[in-house]
Coordinates of C-alpha atoms and ligand atoms in Angstrom, one line a residue:
M67 CA 146.7 88.4 74.5
Q68 CA 148.6 89.8 77.5
N69 CA 151.1 88.3 79.8
D70 CA 150.2 87.3 83.3
K71 CA 151.9 90.1 85.2
R72 CA 150.1 93.4 86.0
P73 CA 152.4 96.3 84.8
E74 CA 153.6 98.4 87.7
N75 CA 152.2 101.6 86.2
M76 CA 148.8 100.2 85.5
K77 CA 146.2 102.5 87.1
R78 CA 143.7 101.1 89.5
I79 CA 140.3 101.2 87.7
N80 CA 138.1 103.1 90.1
T81 CA 136.1 105.5 88.0
P82 CA 133.7 105.1 85.1
E83 CA 136.1 107.0 82.9
L84 CA 138.9 104.5 83.6
A85 CA 136.5 101.7 83.1
E86 CA 135.4 103.0 79.7
E87 CA 139.1 103.3 78.7
F88 CA 139.7 99.7 79.7
I89 CA 136.6 98.6 77.8
R90 CA 137.7 100.4 74.7
E91 CA 141.2 98.9 74.8
Q92 CA 139.9 95.4 75.4
V93 CA 137.2 95.6 72.7
E94 CA 139.9 96.4 70.2
A95 CA 142.3 93.8 71.5
I96 CA 139.6 91.1 71.5
R97 CA 138.5 92.0 67.9
A98 CA 142.1 91.9 66.7
E99 CA 142.7 88.5 68.3
V100 CA 139.4 86.7 67.6
K101 CA 138.7 88.2 64.1
D102 CA 135.7 86.3 62.6
K103 CA 136.1 83.2 64.8
K104 CA 133.8 81.9 67.5
V105 CA 134.4 82.0 71.3
L106 CA 132.9 79.8 73.9
L107 CA 132.2 80.9 77.5
A108 CA 130.8 79.0 80.6
L109 CA 128.5 81.7 82.0
S110 CA 127.7 81.0 85.6
G111 CA 126.1 84.4 86.3
G112 CA 128.8 85.2 88.9
V113 CA 130.6 88.6 88.7
D114 CA 133.6 87.5 86.7
S115 CA 132.0 85.4 84.0
S116 CA 129.2 88.0 83.6
V117 CA 131.7 90.8 83.0
V118 CA 133.6 88.7 80.5
A119 CA 130.4 87.9 78.7
A120 CA 129.3 91.5 78.5
L121 CA 132.7 92.6 77.3
L122 CA 132.8 90.0 74.6
I123 CA 129.3 90.7 73.5
K124 CA 130.3 94.3 73.1
A125 CA 133.4 93.3 71.1
I126 CA 132.1 90.4 68.9
G127 CA 128.4 90.0 69.5
K128 CA 127.0 86.7 68.4
Q129 CA 130.5 85.2 67.7
L130 CA 130.4 84.6 71.5
V131 CA 128.5 81.5 72.5
C132 CA 127.6 81.5 76.2
V133 CA 126.7 78.2 77.9
H134 CA 124.8 78.5 81.2
V135 CA 124.7 75.2 83.1
N136 CA 122.1 75.1 85.8
H137 CA 123.3 72.4 88.2
G138 CA 120.1 72.8 90.3
L139 CA 122.1 74.2 93.1
M140 CA 121.7 77.9 92.2
R141 CA 120.1 80.4 94.5
K142 CA 116.5 81.4 93.9
G143 CA 116.2 83.5 90.7
E144 CA 119.9 83.2 89.5
S145 CA 119.5 81.2 86.3
E146 CA 116.4 83.3 85.5
Q147 CA 118.6 86.4 85.8
V148 CA 121.2 85.0 83.5
I149 CA 118.5 84.4 80.9
E150 CA 116.9 87.8 81.4
V151 CA 120.1 89.8 81.3
F152 CA 122.1 87.9 78.7
G153 CA 119.5 86.1 76.6
K154 CA 116.9 88.9 76.5
N155 CA 118.5 92.3 77.3
L156 CA 121.9 91.8 75.7
D157 CA 120.6 89.4 72.9
A158 CA 123.5 87.0 73.5
N159 CA 124.0 83.7 71.8
L160 CA 123.0 81.8 75.0
I161 CA 122.6 78.1 75.5
Y162 CA 120.8 77.2 78.6
V163 CA 121.2 73.7 80.0
D164 CA 119.0 72.6 82.8
A165 CA 121.0 69.7 84.2
T166 CA 119.3 69.7 87.6
D167 CA 118.2 66.0 87.4
R168 CA 121.7 64.8 86.3
F169 CA 123.4 66.5 89.3
L170 CA 120.8 65.6 91.9
S171 CA 120.6 62.0 90.9
L172 CA 124.4 61.7 91.0
L173 CA 124.4 63.3 94.5
E174 CA 121.7 61.1 95.8
G175 CA 122.7 59.5 99.1
V176 CA 126.2 61.1 99.0
S177 CA 126.9 62.8 102.4
D178 CA 130.7 63.2 102.3
P179 CA 131.5 66.9 101.6
E180 CA 134.6 66.3 99.5
R181 CA 132.8 63.7 97.4
K182 CA 129.9 66.0 96.9
R183 CA 132.3 68.8 95.7
K184 CA 134.1 66.3 93.4
I185 CA 130.8 65.1 91.9
I186 CA 129.6 68.6 91.3
G187 CA 132.8 69.8 89.8
G188 CA 133.3 66.7 87.6
E189 CA 129.8 66.7 86.3
F190 CA 129.9 70.4 85.5
I191 CA 132.9 69.8 83.3
K192 CA 131.2 66.9 81.6
V193 CA 128.0 68.8 80.8
F194 CA 130.0 71.8 79.5
A195 CA 132.2 69.5 77.4
E196 CA 129.1 67.8 75.9
E197 CA 127.6 71.1 74.9
A198 CA 130.9 72.3 73.4
A199 CA 131.2 69.1 71.4
K200 CA 127.8 69.8 69.8
L201 CA 129.0 73.2 68.5
Q202 CA 130.9 73.7 65.3
G203 CA 133.8 76.0 64.6
I204 CA 134.7 77.2 68.1
S205 CA 138.3 78.5 68.2
F206 CA 138.6 80.2 71.6
L207 CA 137.5 79.6 75.1
A208 CA 136.9 82.7 77.3
Q209 CA 137.4 82.6 81.0
G210 CA 136.7 85.0 83.9
T211 CA 140.1 84.6 85.4
I212 CA 141.0 87.6 87.5
Y213 CA 144.3 88.7 89.0
P214 CA 143.9 87.2 92.4
D215 CA 143.3 83.8 90.7
I216 CA 146.7 84.1 89.1
L217 CA 148.4 85.3 92.3
E218 CA 146.7 82.5 94.3
S219 CA 146.7 79.8 91.8
D220 CA 148.6 77.4 94.1
G221 CA 146.6 78.5 97.1
V222 CA 143.3 77.7 98.8
K223 CA 141.1 78.9 96.0
A224 CA 142.6 76.6 93.3
H225 CA 140.6 73.5 94.3
H226 CA 137.5 75.7 94.7
N227 CA 136.5 76.7 91.3
V228 CA 134.0 74.5 89.5
G229 CA 134.6 76.7 86.4
G230 CA 138.1 75.2 85.8
L231 CA 137.6 73.6 82.5
P232 CA 139.1 70.5 80.9
K233 CA 142.7 70.9 79.7
E234 CA 142.1 68.6 76.8
M235 CA 139.7 71.1 75.3
N236 CA 142.0 72.4 72.7
F237 CA 141.0 76.0 72.6
E238 CA 143.0 79.2 72.8
L239 CA 142.2 81.2 75.9
V240 CA 140.6 84.6 76.0
E241 CA 141.0 86.1 79.4
P242 CA 140.3 89.8 79.1
I243 CA 140.0 90.6 82.9
K244 CA 142.9 88.6 84.1
L245 CA 144.9 91.6 85.2
L246 CA 142.1 93.1 87.2
Y247 CA 141.3 93.0 90.9
K248 CA 137.8 92.2 92.0
D249 CA 136.9 95.9 92.8
E250 CA 138.0 96.8 89.3
V251 CA 136.0 94.0 87.7
R252 CA 132.9 95.5 89.4
V253 CA 133.5 99.0 88.1
V254 CA 134.0 97.7 84.6
G255 CA 130.8 95.6 85.0
E256 CA 128.8 98.7 85.9
A257 CA 130.3 100.6 83.0
L258 CA 129.2 97.8 80.7
G259 CA 125.6 98.3 82.0
L260 CA 125.2 95.1 84.0
P261 CA 122.7 95.2 86.8
H262 CA 124.1 96.5 90.1
D263 CA 123.0 93.4 92.1
M264 CA 124.8 91.1 89.6
V265 CA 128.0 93.1 89.7
Y266 CA 128.0 93.6 93.5
R267 CA 126.7 90.3 94.6
Q268 CA 128.3 88.4 97.4
P269 CA 130.7 85.5 96.8
F270 CA 129.0 82.3 96.0
P271 CA 130.8 78.9 95.9
G272 CA 131.0 77.0 92.7
P273 CA 129.1 74.0 94.2
G274 CA 126.4 76.4 95.2
L275 CA 123.7 75.4 97.6
G276 CA 125.2 71.9 97.4
V277 CA 127.6 72.7 100.2
R278 CA 124.8 74.4 102.3
C279 CA 122.3 71.5 102.0
L280 CA 124.4 69.6 104.5
G281 CA 124.9 65.9 104.2
A282 CA 123.1 63.9 101.5
I283 CA 121.0 66.4 99.4
T284 CA 117.3 65.8 99.0
R285 CA 115.1 67.9 96.7
D286 CA 112.7 68.9 99.5
R287 CA 115.4 70.0 101.8
L288 CA 117.2 71.8 99.0
N289 CA 114.0 73.7 98.1
A290 CA 113.5 74.7 101.7
L291 CA 117.1 76.0 101.8
R292 CA 116.6 77.9 98.6
E293 CA 113.4 79.6 99.9
A294 CA 114.9 80.4 103.3
D295 CA 118.0 81.8 101.7
A296 CA 115.9 84.0 99.4
I297 CA 114.0 85.4 102.5
L298 CA 117.3 86.1 104.3
R299 CA 118.6 87.9 101.2
E300 CA 115.4 89.9 100.8
E301 CA 115.5 91.0 104.4
F302 CA 119.2 91.9 104.2
D303 CA 118.3 94.0 101.2
N304 CA 115.4 95.7 102.9
S305 CA 117.4 96.6 106.0
G306 CA 120.5 97.9 104.2
L307 CA 122.7 95.1 105.6
A308 CA 123.2 93.6 102.1
G309 CA 125.6 96.3 101.1
K310 CA 127.5 96.1 104.4
V311 CA 127.9 92.4 105.1
W312 CA 130.5 90.4 103.1
Q313 CA 128.7 87.1 102.9
Y314 CA 125.4 85.8 104.4
F315 CA 123.5 82.6 103.8
I316 CA 121.5 79.8 105.2
A317 CA 122.6 76.2 105.8
V318 CA 120.2 73.4 106.5
P319 CA 121.5 70.3 108.2
D320 CA 120.2 66.8 107.7
M321 CA 118.3 66.5 111.0
K322 CA 114.8 67.2 112.3
S323 CA 113.5 68.4 115.6
T324 CA 110.0 68.5 117.0
G325 CA 107.9 71.5 116.7
V326 CA 104.3 72.6 116.7
K327 CA 102.2 74.3 114.1
D328 CA 98.5 75.0 113.9
G329 CA 98.1 72.9 117.1
K330 CA 99.8 69.9 115.5
R331 CA 103.2 68.3 115.9
Y332 CA 105.5 69.7 113.2
E333 CA 108.8 68.0 112.5
G334 CA 111.2 70.1 110.6
W335 CA 114.7 71.1 109.8
P336 CA 116.5 74.0 111.3
A337 CA 117.7 76.9 109.1
I338 CA 121.0 78.2 110.3
I339 CA 121.9 81.8 109.5
R340 CA 125.5 82.6 108.8
A341 CA 126.6 86.3 108.2
V342 CA 130.3 87.1 108.2
N343 CA 132.7 89.9 107.4
T344 CA 136.2 89.4 106.0
T345 CA 138.7 91.0 103.6
D346 CA 140.4 87.9 102.3
A347 CA 138.2 85.0 103.4
M348 CA 141.1 83.5 105.3
T349 CA 139.7 84.8 108.6
A350 CA 136.2 86.1 109.3
T351 CA 134.2 87.8 112.0
I352 CA 130.5 87.7 112.8
E353 CA 128.1 90.4 111.8
E354 CA 126.0 91.6 114.7
I355 CA 122.5 91.4 113.2
P356 CA 120.0 93.5 115.2
Y357 CA 117.6 91.3 117.2
P358 CA 114.4 92.8 115.7
L359 CA 115.7 91.8 112.2
L360 CA 116.5 88.3 113.5
H361 CA 113.0 88.0 114.8
L362 CA 111.5 89.1 111.6
I363 CA 113.6 86.7 109.5
T364 CA 112.7 83.8 111.9
K365 CA 109.0 84.6 111.7
R366 CA 109.1 84.8 107.9
I367 CA 111.2 81.6 107.4
T368 CA 109.1 79.5 109.8
A369 CA 105.8 80.8 108.4
E370 CA 106.7 80.7 104.7
V371 CA 109.1 77.8 104.2
N372 CA 107.8 74.3 104.1
G373 CA 109.7 71.9 106.3
I374 CA 111.6 74.5 108.4
N375 CA 110.5 74.7 112.1
R376 CA 113.5 76.5 113.7
V377 CA 115.9 79.3 112.9
L378 CA 119.4 79.3 114.5
L379 CA 122.3 81.8 114.4
D380 CA 125.9 80.7 113.8
L381 CA 128.1 82.8 116.0
T382 CA 131.4 81.1 115.1
P383 CA 134.3 83.2 113.6
K384 CA 136.8 81.8 111.3
P385 CA 138.9 80.3 112.6
V386 CA 137.7 78.0 114.0
G387 CA 134.6 77.6 111.8
T388 CA 135.2 77.9 108.0
I389 CA 132.8 80.2 106.3
E390 CA 130.9 77.4 104.6
W391 CA 129.7 74.5 106.6
E392 CA 131.1 71.9 104.2
Ligands
XMP542 P1 135.7 78.7 103.6 O1 134.4 77.8 103.8 O2 136.9 77.9 103.1 O3 135.3 79.7 102.4 O4 136.0 79.5 104.8 C1 136.1 80.8 102.1 C2 135.4 81.5 100.9 O5 135.5 80.6 99.7 C3 134.1 80.3 99.3 N1 134.1 79.0 98.8 C4 134.2 78.6 97.5 N2 134.2 79.4 96.4 N3 134.2 77.4 95.1 C5 134.2 78.8 95.2 O6 134.3 79.4 94.2 C6 134.1 76.6 96.2 O7 134.0 75.4 96.0 C7 134.1 77.2 97.4 N4 134.0 76.8 98.7 C8 134.1 77.9 99.5 C9 133.2 80.5 100.5 O8 131.9 80.8 100.1 C10 133.9 81.7 101.2 O9 133.6 82.9 100.5

């Protein structure tokens, strides 16, 4: 559709008007390219794939088939939001696959971080390819490639993305936002009417909570992590930190300590808070979360989340600690 180099005179899309103009141009270009054929998209619910989905729905409606694979490692409410926004509000042709059991049984007993990532990435491709094989008459594959992905394709991020799809799938690619920077993708997403929290959400790794449920994943610890993470996000939203801090999450290690609850011994896992700021994710500094907020989060997590009996704060900048724990 376009080549891979951003023209030097291309304006930075930073107003709704410029976004509208981009959308008009892309809708026309997509229609001209796709005609009456069908397009397939792996829709994770992340910023990039969501914006591509909304753009394609605008251009070709039900000729776009979105497949959302829930690997069971999503944050609380994420798959539900995909169904709500795309399935209901935008009336998309959406296939929802709950593959939680497949992923969690493959991951059972696996504690090595690299193996975990490989299993999650490999299985994701398998599930998606299986869904694609069930469909008839797909000619194109849409992808949420953005400009930094092209610039950094040999760099750190290359091995990261679970969304990288099998080369043997013989589709032509549709990559309508591949010349855009992240901030532009967000402006375009808002102009397309996507919810603000979807368009401005913090980065989330492809393997999801899988790399934050440290060591060998178990369902009970994964659930505890998901609930604790939801509380952290809720309190960051309430206090206004959500719009200010680059990335914040909980990690739960595979170890227990002694505690006491309702007068009884209470063994539980610790929830580790990590909140960092960065511009390029290569280095990161620590957000200074106010103590009253830390106390509130601690009180809520230990009271509301089954299995957590301590809350810890990770004060390590990158380097030396990577942003994720695994
Ligand atoms: P690290 O842990 O390497 O993370 O300091 C840097 C940034 O990359 C994100 N990250 C990932 N993103 N797939 C992704 O799409 C992944 O497998 C992955 N692993 C880490 C991390 O959340 C941070 O923003």
